[in-house]
Coordinates of C-alpha atoms in Angstrom, one line a residue:
M1 CA 91.8 105.3 98.2
T2 CA 91.9 108.3 95.9
S3 CA 94.6 107.5 93.4
T4 CA 93.7 107.7 89.7
H5 CA 94.1 103.9 89.2
Y6 CA 91.1 103.1 91.4
P7 CA 87.7 102.8 89.5
V8 CA 85.2 105.4 90.6
S9 CA 82.1 103.7 89.2
G10 CA 80.7 100.3 88.7
D11 CA 79.8 97.4 91.0
P12 CA 81.7 96.4 94.2
I13 CA 84.6 93.9 93.8
V14 CA 85.6 91.6 96.7
F15 CA 89.3 90.9 97.1
F16 CA 90.3 88.0 99.3
D17 CA 93.1 85.8 100.5
F18 CA 93.5 82.6 102.5
E19 CA 96.5 81.4 104.6
T20 CA 96.6 77.6 104.8
T21 CA 98.4 74.8 106.5
G22 CA 99.9 73.7 103.1
L23 CA 99.2 73.5 99.4
S24 CA 96.7 70.6 99.1
P25 CA 93.0 71.5 99.4
T26 CA 92.3 67.8 100.1
N27 CA 94.7 67.4 103.0
D28 CA 95.3 71.0 104.3
L29 CA 93.1 73.6 106.0
I30 CA 92.5 77.3 105.9
I31 CA 93.9 79.1 108.9
E32 CA 93.2 82.7 108.1
V33 CA 90.6 84.5 106.0
A34 CA 90.6 88.1 104.9
A35 CA 88.4 90.0 102.4
V36 CA 88.1 93.6 101.3
K37 CA 85.0 94.9 99.5
Y38 CA 86.1 97.7 97.1
V39 CA 83.1 100.0 96.6
P40 CA 83.9 102.4 93.6
G41 CA 83.6 106.0 94.6
A42 CA 83.1 105.3 98.4
D43 CA 85.3 106.8 101.1
A44 CA 85.3 103.5 103.1
H45 CA 85.6 99.9 102.1
P46 CA 84.3 97.1 104.4
H47 CA 86.7 94.3 105.3
L48 CA 86.8 91.1 107.4
Q49 CA 89.7 89.2 108.8
H50 CA 89.6 86.0 111.0
L51 CA 91.9 83.3 112.2
I52 CA 90.5 79.8 112.0
A53 CA 90.6 77.1 114.7
I54 CA 91.9 73.8 113.4
D55 CA 92.2 70.3 114.8
R56 CA 96.0 69.7 114.3
P57 CA 99.3 71.4 115.1
L58 CA 100.6 73.9 112.5
P59 CA 103.6 72.8 110.4
K60 CA 106.7 74.6 111.6
F61 CA 107.3 75.9 108.1
I62 CA 103.9 77.6 108.0
T63 CA 104.5 79.3 111.4
K64 CA 107.8 80.6 110.1
L65 CA 106.3 81.7 106.9
T66 CA 103.2 83.5 108.2
G67 CA 104.0 84.2 111.9
I68 CA 100.8 82.4 112.8
N69 CA 101.3 79.9 115.6
D70 CA 99.2 77.3 117.5
D71 CA 98.7 79.6 120.5
M72 CA 97.2 82.3 118.2
L73 CA 94.8 79.8 116.6
Q74 CA 93.8 78.4 120.0
A75 CA 93.2 81.8 121.6
H76 CA 91.6 83.7 118.6
G77 CA 90.6 81.1 116.1
R78 CA 86.9 80.8 115.2
P79 CA 85.2 77.7 113.8
M80 CA 85.6 77.4 110.0
A81 CA 81.9 76.9 109.5
D82 CA 81.0 80.3 111.1
V83 CA 83.7 82.2 109.2
L84 CA 82.7 80.5 106.0
D85 CA 79.1 81.7 106.4
E86 CA 80.3 85.2 107.2
F87 CA 82.6 85.2 104.2
I88 CA 79.8 83.9 101.8
A89 CA 77.5 86.7 103.1
F90 CA 80.2 89.3 102.7
V91 CA 81.0 88.2 99.1
G92 CA 77.3 88.1 98.1
D93 CA 77.0 88.0 94.3
H94 CA 79.9 90.4 93.7
P95 CA 82.9 89.4 91.4
V96 CA 86.0 88.2 93.4
V97 CA 89.7 88.7 92.9
S98 CA 92.7 87.1 94.6
F99 CA 96.4 86.7 93.9
N100 CA 96.5 83.3 92.2
I101 CA 92.7 82.7 92.2
S102 CA 93.1 79.1 91.2
F103 CA 94.8 78.3 94.6
D104 CA 92.3 80.2 96.8
S105 CA 89.3 79.0 94.8
R106 CA 90.3 75.3 95.3
F107 CA 90.5 75.8 99.1
L108 CA 87.2 77.7 99.1
R109 CA 85.5 74.9 97.1
A110 CA 87.0 72.3 99.5
A111 CA 85.7 74.2 102.5
V112 CA 82.3 74.7 101.0
E113 CA 82.0 70.9 100.3
R114 CA 83.4 70.0 103.7
H115 CA 80.8 72.1 105.5
G116 CA 77.9 71.3 103.2
R117 CA 77.4 74.8 101.8
K118 CA 76.1 75.6 98.3
P119 CA 78.9 76.3 95.7
L120 CA 79.7 79.9 95.1
R121 CA 79.3 81.0 91.5
N122 CA 80.8 84.4 91.6
H123 CA 82.7 85.7 88.6
A124 CA 86.4 85.4 89.4
H125 CA 89.6 87.3 88.4
C126 CA 93.3 86.6 89.1
A127 CA 95.6 89.5 90.2
L128 CA 98.6 87.3 89.5
E129 CA 97.6 86.7 86.0
R130 CA 97.1 90.4 85.6
A131 CA 100.6 91.1 86.9
R132 CA 102.1 88.7 84.4
I133 CA 100.3 90.4 81.6
A134 CA 101.1 93.9 82.7
W135 CA 104.7 93.4 83.6
P136 CA 105.9 90.4 81.5
D137 CA 109.6 91.2 81.9
L138 CA 109.8 91.0 85.7
P139 CA 111.9 87.9 86.8
S140 CA 109.4 87.2 89.6
H141 CA 105.8 88.1 90.2
K142 CA 105.6 87.0 93.8
L143 CA 103.5 89.4 95.8
V144 CA 106.4 90.8 97.8
N145 CA 108.3 91.4 94.6
M146 CA 105.3 93.2 93.0
A147 CA 105.2 95.4 96.1
R148 CA 108.8 96.3 95.7
H149 CA 108.4 96.9 91.9
L150 CA 105.4 99.2 92.5
N151 CA 107.0 100.9 95.5
L152 CA 104.2 99.7 97.9
N153 CA 104.4 98.9 101.6
P154 CA 104.1 95.1 101.7
G155 CA 102.9 95.1 105.3
T156 CA 103.3 91.7 106.9
A157 CA 103.9 89.1 104.1
H158 CA 101.8 86.0 104.2
R159 CA 99.1 87.5 106.4
A160 CA 95.7 87.4 104.7
L161 CA 94.6 91.1 105.1
D162 CA 97.9 92.7 104.0
D163 CA 98.2 90.3 101.1
T164 CA 94.6 91.1 100.1
L165 CA 95.3 94.8 100.1
L166 CA 98.4 94.2 97.9
A167 CA 96.4 92.1 95.5
L168 CA 94.0 95.0 95.2
E169 CA 96.7 97.4 94.3
V170 CA 98.4 95.1 91.8
Y171 CA 95.1 94.3 90.1
F172 CA 94.0 97.9 89.7
R173 CA 97.4 99.2 88.8
S174 CA 97.8 96.5 86.1
F175 CA 95.2 98.3 84.0
H176 CA 97.3 101.5 83.9
V177 CA 100.7 100.5 82.7
D178 CA 102.7 103.0 80.6
G179 CA 99.8 105.4 80.5
L180 CA 97.6 103.0 78.6
Q181 CA 94.1 103.0 80.1
E182 CA 92.5 99.5 80.1
L183 CA 89.3 98.7 81.8
P184 CA 88.7 95.4 83.6
K185 CA 86.6 93.0 81.5
P186 CA 83.8 90.9 82.8
S187 CA 85.0 87.4 83.6
E188 CA 83.4 84.3 82.0
K189 CA 84.9 82.0 84.6
T190 CA 83.3 81.5 88.0
I191 CA 84.8 80.4 91.3
A192 CA 82.6 77.3 91.3
V193 CA 83.9 75.9 88.0
D194 CA 87.4 76.4 86.6
S195 CA 88.6 79.6 88.0
P196 CA 91.1 81.5 85.9
T197 CA 94.6 80.0 86.0
I198 CA 97.9 80.9 84.6
I199 CA 97.4 80.2 80.9
P200 CA 97.7 77.8 79.3
T201 CA 96.9 74.9 81.6
I202 CA 98.4 71.5 80.9
N203 CA 95.9 68.7 81.3
G204 CA 94.7 65.5 79.8
P205 CA 94.2 61.8 80.6
R206 CA 97.7 60.3 80.4
Q207 CA 100.3 60.6 83.2
F208 CA 104.0 61.2 82.7
R209 CA 106.7 61.5 85.2
I210 CA 108.9 64.6 85.6
E211 CA 112.1 64.7 87.6
V212 CA 112.6 67.9 89.5
L213 CA 116.1 68.7 90.8
G214 CA 116.2 70.8 93.9
T215 CA 118.9 72.3 96.1
K216 CA 119.3 73.3 99.7
R217 CA 117.9 76.7 99.2
H218 CA 114.6 75.1 98.0
Q219 CA 114.5 72.5 100.7
E220 CA 112.2 74.3 103.1
V221 CA 109.4 74.8 100.6
F222 CA 109.9 71.3 99.3
E223 CA 109.6 69.8 102.8
S224 CA 106.5 71.8 103.6
V225 CA 104.8 69.8 100.9
C226 CA 106.5 66.4 100.8
G227 CA 107.7 66.1 104.4
P228 CA 111.4 65.7 105.4
R229 CA 113.6 64.9 102.4
T230 CA 115.2 61.9 104.2
R231 CA 112.0 59.9 103.9
K232 CA 109.6 59.4 101.1
G233 CA 106.6 61.8 101.1
V234 CA 103.0 60.8 100.8
A235 CA 101.2 61.4 97.5
L236 CA 99.7 64.8 97.4
D237 CA 97.5 66.4 94.8
I238 CA 98.7 70.0 94.2
Q239 CA 98.9 72.7 91.6
V240 CA 102.4 73.5 90.3
Q241 CA 103.6 76.1 87.9
L242 CA 106.3 75.7 85.2
R243 CA 108.3 78.8 84.3
V244 CA 110.3 78.9 81.1
E245 CA 113.4 81.0 81.6
T246 CA 114.4 83.5 79.0
S247 CA 118.0 83.9 80.0
S248 CA 118.9 80.1 80.0
N249 CA 117.6 76.8 78.9
A250 CA 116.1 76.0 82.3
V251 CA 112.4 75.4 83.2
K252 CA 111.7 76.3 86.8
V253 CA 109.1 74.4 88.9
L254 CA 107.2 76.6 91.4
L255 CA 104.7 76.1 94.2
Q256 CA 102.8 79.3 95.0
E257 CA 105.4 81.4 93.2
E258 CA 108.2 79.8 95.3
V259 CA 110.9 78.0 93.2
I260 CA 111.3 74.4 94.4
G261 CA 113.6 73.2 91.6
N262 CA 114.2 72.7 87.9
L263 CA 113.1 70.2 85.4
S264 CA 115.9 67.9 84.6
P265 CA 117.9 69.1 81.5
R266 CA 116.5 66.5 79.2
M267 CA 112.9 67.1 80.3
A268 CA 113.4 70.9 80.0
Q269 CA 114.6 70.4 76.5
D270 CA 111.7 68.2 75.6
F271 CA 109.3 70.6 77.2
R272 CA 110.6 73.6 75.3
R273 CA 110.5 71.7 72.0
A274 CA 106.9 70.7 72.7
L275 CA 106.0 74.4 73.2
V276 CA 107.4 75.4 69.8
E277 CA 105.6 72.5 68.1
G278 CA 102.4 73.4 69.8
D279 CA 102.6 77.1 68.9
L280 CA 102.9 78.0 72.6
A281 CA 106.3 79.5 72.5
E282 CA 104.9 83.0 73.4
F283 CA 103.9 81.7 76.8
K284 CA 106.4 81.7 79.7
H285 CA 104.1 80.4 82.5
F286 CA 102.2 77.2 82.7
E287 CA 100.1 75.6 85.4
C288 CA 99.2 72.0 85.9
S289 CA 97.7 69.6 88.4
A290 CA 100.3 67.2 89.8
K291 CA 100.7 64.4 92.2
I292 CA 103.8 64.6 94.3
R293 CA 104.9 61.1 94.8
G294 CA 107.7 61.9 97.2
G295 CA 111.3 62.9 97.3
K296 CA 114.7 61.5 98.0
I297 CA 118.2 62.6 98.3
S298 CA 119.8 62.7 94.9
D299 CA 122.6 60.2 94.2
S300 CA 124.4 62.8 92.1
Q301 CA 125.9 65.6 94.2
G302 CA 126.1 67.8 91.2
E303 CA 122.4 67.6 90.5
G304 CA 121.1 68.8 93.8
D305 CA 120.2 67.6 97.3
Y306 CA 116.8 65.9 96.5
V307 CA 114.7 64.7 93.6
M308 CA 111.0 65.2 93.5
W309 CA 108.8 63.2 91.2
L310 CA 105.7 64.7 89.7
D311 CA 103.0 62.7 87.9
I312 CA 101.4 65.4 85.6
P313 CA 98.5 64.8 83.3
Q314 CA 99.3 65.4 79.7
D315 CA 97.4 65.2 76.4
D316 CA 97.9 61.9 74.5
D317 CA 98.5 63.8 71.3

């Protein structure tokens, strides 16, 4: 690592990534852990990578997405408690970075609570947030698309170590866009509290229901969360992103940078109006906690092949 965008002084930074059985920290498990400790000015940077043994079969969608299968976990997977202790020791008190830190930090906190470990309080940074700040005009900031944009070798997509290395590149390069030198700033957020999310976050005490219209090309991602679309899915607490499109009136709904559908036209119109009234029109990306209440085949063929209902917290005022 000798390129000019790498810092040559300062404290080590730990980049990490998890692969999981799904999107819910409450119901899903980590199946792979990787971390790279970037040591400024050093010739070598320590890393770790481990598969995790779990007590259930992998969803077919996850095997197709990651290439990880049940045989691999059975043959090479280690107990989560052991890997968690090694990960915590590896991270130490260094700042941490991941691509969509809010997702990984929720799974980390769930694992720490599940195994009775002390909460981590490392300062946390988000490489995805940095990408959206540095390259706001890109239509998609998925990690594989960032690799293509930056002319980087993506390695094996959705494998923890390769994704960690890509997150490292995106993060450091984001401070050197158009020749403008910008230094990383210390984070005020920690991984134990509210890790940085895509700003602003929609939250509040009152629930309202959003209709998400999906099509066949989104079906696989949808089913990985809700189960088959021919039956009603169980309620799942997840984190979803809303993306305001600049080329149309649409508002996309995403899970982990994967589009799963659109807000219904009326809801999209109301959402855009609320952004203007709330002086949030400059923002294009939003994140919110949601409860997926299930999906069903749409009665209207012109509107898509399924409908997903999200109960999303929203401020009363």
